[in-house]
Short mmCIF file of C-alpha atoms in Angstrom, two decimals:
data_model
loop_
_atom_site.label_atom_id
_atom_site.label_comp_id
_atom_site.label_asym_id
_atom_site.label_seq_id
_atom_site.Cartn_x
_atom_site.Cartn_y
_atom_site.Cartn_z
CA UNK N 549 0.00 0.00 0.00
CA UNK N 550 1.44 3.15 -1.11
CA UNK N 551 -0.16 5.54 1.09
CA UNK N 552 -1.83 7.06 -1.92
CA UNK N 553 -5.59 6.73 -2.08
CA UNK N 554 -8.29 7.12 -5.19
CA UNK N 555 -11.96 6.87 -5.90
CA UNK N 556 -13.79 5.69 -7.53
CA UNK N 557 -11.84 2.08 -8.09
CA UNK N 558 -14.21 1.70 -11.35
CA UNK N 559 -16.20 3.55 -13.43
CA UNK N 560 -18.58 3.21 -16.01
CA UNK N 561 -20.30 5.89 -18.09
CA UNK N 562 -21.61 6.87 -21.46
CA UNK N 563 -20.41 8.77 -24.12
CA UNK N 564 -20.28 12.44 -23.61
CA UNK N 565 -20.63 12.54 -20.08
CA UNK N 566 -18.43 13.84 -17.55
CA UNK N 567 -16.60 12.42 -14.74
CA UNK N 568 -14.76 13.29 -11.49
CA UNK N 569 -11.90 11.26 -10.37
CA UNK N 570 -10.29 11.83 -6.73
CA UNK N 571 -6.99 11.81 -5.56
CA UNK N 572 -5.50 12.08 -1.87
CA UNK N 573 -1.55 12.08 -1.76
CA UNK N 574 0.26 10.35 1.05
CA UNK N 575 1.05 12.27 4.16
CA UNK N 576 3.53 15.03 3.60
CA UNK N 577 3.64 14.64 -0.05
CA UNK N 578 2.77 18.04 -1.81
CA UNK N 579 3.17 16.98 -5.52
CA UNK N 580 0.20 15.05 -7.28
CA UNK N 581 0.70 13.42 -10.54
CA UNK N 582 -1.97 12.44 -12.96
CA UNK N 583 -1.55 9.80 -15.37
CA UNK N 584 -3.67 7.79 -18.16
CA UNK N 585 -2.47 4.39 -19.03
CA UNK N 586 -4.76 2.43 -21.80
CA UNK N 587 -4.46 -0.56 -23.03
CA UNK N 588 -1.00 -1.84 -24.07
CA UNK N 589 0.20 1.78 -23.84
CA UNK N 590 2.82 3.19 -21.46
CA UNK N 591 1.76 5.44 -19.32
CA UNK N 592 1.24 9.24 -20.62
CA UNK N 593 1.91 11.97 -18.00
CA UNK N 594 -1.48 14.28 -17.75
CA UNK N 595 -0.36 17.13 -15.58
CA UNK N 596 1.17 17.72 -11.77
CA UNK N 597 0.19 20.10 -8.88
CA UNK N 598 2.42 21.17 -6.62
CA UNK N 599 0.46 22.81 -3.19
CA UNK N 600 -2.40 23.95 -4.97
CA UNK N 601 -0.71 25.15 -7.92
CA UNK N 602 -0.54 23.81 -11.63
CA UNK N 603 3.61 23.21 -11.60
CA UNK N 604 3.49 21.08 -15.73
CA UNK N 605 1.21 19.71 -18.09
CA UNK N 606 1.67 17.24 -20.53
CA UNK N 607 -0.66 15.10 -22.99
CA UNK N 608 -3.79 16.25 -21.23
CA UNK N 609 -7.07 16.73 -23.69
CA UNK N 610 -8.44 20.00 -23.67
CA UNK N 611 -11.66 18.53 -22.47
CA UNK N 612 -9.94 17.26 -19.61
CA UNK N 613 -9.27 19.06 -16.54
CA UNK N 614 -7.58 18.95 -12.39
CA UNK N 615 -7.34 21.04 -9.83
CA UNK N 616 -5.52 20.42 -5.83
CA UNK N 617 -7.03 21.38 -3.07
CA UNK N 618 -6.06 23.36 0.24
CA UNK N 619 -5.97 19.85 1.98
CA UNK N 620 -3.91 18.82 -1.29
CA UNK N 621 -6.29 16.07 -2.28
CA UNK N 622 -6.90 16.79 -6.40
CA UNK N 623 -9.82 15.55 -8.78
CA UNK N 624 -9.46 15.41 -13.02
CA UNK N 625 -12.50 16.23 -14.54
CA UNK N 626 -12.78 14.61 -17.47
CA UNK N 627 -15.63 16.02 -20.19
CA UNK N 628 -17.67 14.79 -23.25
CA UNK N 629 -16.26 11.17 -22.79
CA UNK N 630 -15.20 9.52 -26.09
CA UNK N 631 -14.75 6.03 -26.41
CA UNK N 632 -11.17 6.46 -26.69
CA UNK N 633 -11.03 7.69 -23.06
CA UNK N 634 -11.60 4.25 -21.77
CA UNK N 635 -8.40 3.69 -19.58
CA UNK N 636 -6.84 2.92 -16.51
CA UNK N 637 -6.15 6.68 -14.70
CA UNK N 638 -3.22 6.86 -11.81
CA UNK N 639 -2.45 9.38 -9.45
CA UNK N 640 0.81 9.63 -8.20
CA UNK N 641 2.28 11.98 -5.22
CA UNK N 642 5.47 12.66 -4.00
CA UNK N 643 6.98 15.37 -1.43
CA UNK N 644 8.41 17.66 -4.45
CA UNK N 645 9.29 16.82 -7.62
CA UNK N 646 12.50 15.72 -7.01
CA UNK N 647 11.50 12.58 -4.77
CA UNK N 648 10.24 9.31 -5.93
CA UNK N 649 6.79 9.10 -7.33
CA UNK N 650 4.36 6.86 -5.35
CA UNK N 651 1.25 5.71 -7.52
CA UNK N 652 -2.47 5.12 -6.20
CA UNK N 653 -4.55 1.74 -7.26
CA UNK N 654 -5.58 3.78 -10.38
CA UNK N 655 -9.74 4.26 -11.52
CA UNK N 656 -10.38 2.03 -14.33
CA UNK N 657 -12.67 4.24 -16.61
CA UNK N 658 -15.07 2.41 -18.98
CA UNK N 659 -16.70 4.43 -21.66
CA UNK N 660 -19.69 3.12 -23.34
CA UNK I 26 10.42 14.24 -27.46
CA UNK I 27 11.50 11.64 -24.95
CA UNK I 28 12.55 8.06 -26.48
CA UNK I 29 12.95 5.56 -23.98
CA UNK I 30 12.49 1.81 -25.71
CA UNK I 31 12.49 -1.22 -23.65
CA UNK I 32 11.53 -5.16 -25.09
CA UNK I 33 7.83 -6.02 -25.01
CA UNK I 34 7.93 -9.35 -23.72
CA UNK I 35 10.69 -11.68 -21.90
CA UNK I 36 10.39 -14.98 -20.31
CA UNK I 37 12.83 -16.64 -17.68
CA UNK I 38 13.15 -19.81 -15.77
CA UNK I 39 12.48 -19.87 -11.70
CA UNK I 40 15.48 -19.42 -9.73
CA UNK I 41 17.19 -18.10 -12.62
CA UNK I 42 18.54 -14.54 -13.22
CA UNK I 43 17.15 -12.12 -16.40
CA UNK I 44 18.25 -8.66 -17.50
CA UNK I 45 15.43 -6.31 -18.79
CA UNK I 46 17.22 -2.95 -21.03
CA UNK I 47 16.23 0.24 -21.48
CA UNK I 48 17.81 2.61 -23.70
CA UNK I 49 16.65 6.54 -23.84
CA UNK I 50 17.61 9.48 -25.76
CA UNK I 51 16.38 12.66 -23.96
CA UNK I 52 17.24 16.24 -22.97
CA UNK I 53 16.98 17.52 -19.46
CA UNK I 54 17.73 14.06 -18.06
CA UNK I 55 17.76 13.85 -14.14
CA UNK I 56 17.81 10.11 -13.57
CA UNK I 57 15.85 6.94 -14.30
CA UNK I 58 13.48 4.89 -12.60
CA UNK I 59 12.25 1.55 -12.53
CA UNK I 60 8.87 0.49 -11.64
CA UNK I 61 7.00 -3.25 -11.15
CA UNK I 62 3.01 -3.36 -12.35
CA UNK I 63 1.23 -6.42 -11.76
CA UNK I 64 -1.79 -6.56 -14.16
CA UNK I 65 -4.49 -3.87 -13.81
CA UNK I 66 -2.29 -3.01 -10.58
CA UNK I 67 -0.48 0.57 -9.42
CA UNK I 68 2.48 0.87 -10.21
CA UNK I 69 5.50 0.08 -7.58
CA UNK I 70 8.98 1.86 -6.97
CA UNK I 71 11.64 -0.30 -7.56
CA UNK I 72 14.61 1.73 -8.13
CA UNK I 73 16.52 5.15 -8.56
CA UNK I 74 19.62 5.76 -11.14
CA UNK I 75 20.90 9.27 -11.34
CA UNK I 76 24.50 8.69 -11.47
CA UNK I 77 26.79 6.31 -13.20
CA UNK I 78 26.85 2.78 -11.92
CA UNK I 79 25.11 -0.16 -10.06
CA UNK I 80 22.47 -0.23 -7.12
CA UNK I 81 21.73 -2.91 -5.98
CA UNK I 82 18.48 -3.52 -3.40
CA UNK I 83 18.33 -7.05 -2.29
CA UNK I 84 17.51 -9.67 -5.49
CA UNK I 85 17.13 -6.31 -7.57
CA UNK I 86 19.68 -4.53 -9.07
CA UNK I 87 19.76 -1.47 -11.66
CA UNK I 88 22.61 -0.24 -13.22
CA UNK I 89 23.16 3.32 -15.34
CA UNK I 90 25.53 4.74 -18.47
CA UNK I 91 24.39 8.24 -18.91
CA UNK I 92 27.04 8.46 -21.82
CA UNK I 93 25.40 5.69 -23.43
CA UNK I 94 21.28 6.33 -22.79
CA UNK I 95 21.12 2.78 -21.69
CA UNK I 96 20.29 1.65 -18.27
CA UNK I 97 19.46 -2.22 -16.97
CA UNK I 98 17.19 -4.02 -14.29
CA UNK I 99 19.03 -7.23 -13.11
CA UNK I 100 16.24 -9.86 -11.47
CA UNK I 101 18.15 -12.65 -9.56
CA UNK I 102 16.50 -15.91 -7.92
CA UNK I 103 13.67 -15.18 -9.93
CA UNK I 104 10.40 -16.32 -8.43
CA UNK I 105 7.08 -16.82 -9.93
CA UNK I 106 5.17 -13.79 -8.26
CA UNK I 107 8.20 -11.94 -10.24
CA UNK I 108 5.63 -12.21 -13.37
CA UNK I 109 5.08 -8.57 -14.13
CA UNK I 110 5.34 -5.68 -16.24
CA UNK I 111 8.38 -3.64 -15.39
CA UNK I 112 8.61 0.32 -16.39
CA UNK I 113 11.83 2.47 -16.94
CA UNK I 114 10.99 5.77 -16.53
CA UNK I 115 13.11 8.80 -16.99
CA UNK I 116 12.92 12.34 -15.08
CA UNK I 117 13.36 15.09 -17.32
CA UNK I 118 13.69 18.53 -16.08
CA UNK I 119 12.24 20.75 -17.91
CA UNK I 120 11.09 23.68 -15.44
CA UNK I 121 9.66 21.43 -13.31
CA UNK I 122 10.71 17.52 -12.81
CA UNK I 123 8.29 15.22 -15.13
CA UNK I 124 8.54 11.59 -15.62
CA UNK I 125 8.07 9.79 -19.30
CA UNK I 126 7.72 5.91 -19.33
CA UNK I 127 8.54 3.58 -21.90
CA UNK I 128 5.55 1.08 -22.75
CA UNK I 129 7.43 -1.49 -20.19
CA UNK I 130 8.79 -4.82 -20.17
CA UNK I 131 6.42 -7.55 -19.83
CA UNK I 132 8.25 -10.58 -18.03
CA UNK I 133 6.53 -14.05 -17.38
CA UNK I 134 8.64 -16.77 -15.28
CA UNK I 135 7.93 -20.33 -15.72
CA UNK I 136 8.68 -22.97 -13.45
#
């Protein structure tokens, strides 16, 4: 158990609806990490928070969205689901972005 | 762009020893890192190159050429709940610190 929490563990939803995934980090930890992994692909960095502030994106969708919290937990929104969206979705946390990443169990999105 | 390539698939013997590679060409690098996934599972930390050489961590050991782009995840006594995908990842700093994973290394040990 990495300390790192998420919810929902699965989802299921329709196309072009919109979700909310949550995130809490482990104690201390003030970086959160979002990442989409889909089948047999690696996984693709979405975008990090670092205390409540957006510190890098990377391949994140315009429809898709995050925010961290004052207590540092973080959601990603995710908007006008596509098939294609269907994917495992990690959080990761660590205490700043030079420590060791620390993932969650992951939400397993299915879009319908 | 990152480019970090890895094999897709290995298979090794229990009790034996295997050798998963990773080679990456990337700016900004700030050291690599190797991570176990069990099917459908979270990812787990295995290990932490940033300078040359070998570290070793009980029956796992990763070693690091930063000349060369090439780093290497040594598995010895391999047992069977050693069946896993396995993930080099490498830091890049780039303003902030951001990891990029190859697709991994999928290994299967048979008895």
């Amino acid at each position: 158990d990495s300390g790192v929490t998420q919810t929902p563990k699965h989802l299921i939803t329709a196309t072009g609806q919109r979700v909310t995934l949550r995130c809490s980090p482990r104690s201390g930890d003030l970086s959160v990490y979002w990442y989409q992994q889909s089948l047999d692909q690696g996984l693709q960095f979405l975008i990090q928070y670092y205390n409540g502030e957006e510190r890098a994106k990377g391949n994140i969708l315009e429809r898709f969205s995050a925010q961290q919290f004052p207590d540092l937990h973080s959601e990603l929104n995710l908007s006008s689901l596509e098939l294609g969206d269907s994917a495992l979705y990690f959080c990761a946390s660590s205490v700043g972005d030079e420590d060791t990443q620390y993932f969650g169990p992951g939400t397993r999105l299915t879009v319908l | 762009g990152q480019n970090i390539d890895q094999p897709t698939e290995m298979t090794a013997t229990e009790g034996a020893i295997v050798q998963i590679n990773c080679t990456y060409q990337t700016s900004g690098f700030n050291g690599l890192f190797w991570y176990q996934q069990h099917a459908g599972e979270a990812p787990t930390f295995l290990s932490y190159n940033v300078l040359d050489g070998l570290e070793e961590k009980g029956r796992f050991s990763s070693f690091l050429s930063r000349s060369k782009g090439y780093s290497y995840l040594l598995l010895k006594e391999l047992q069977m709940k050693d069946s896993a995908s396995y993930l080099c990842a490498v830091r890049v700093k780039t303003g902030a610190n951001n990891l990029f994973f190859g697709t991994g290394t999928r290994l299967t040990v048979i008895p």
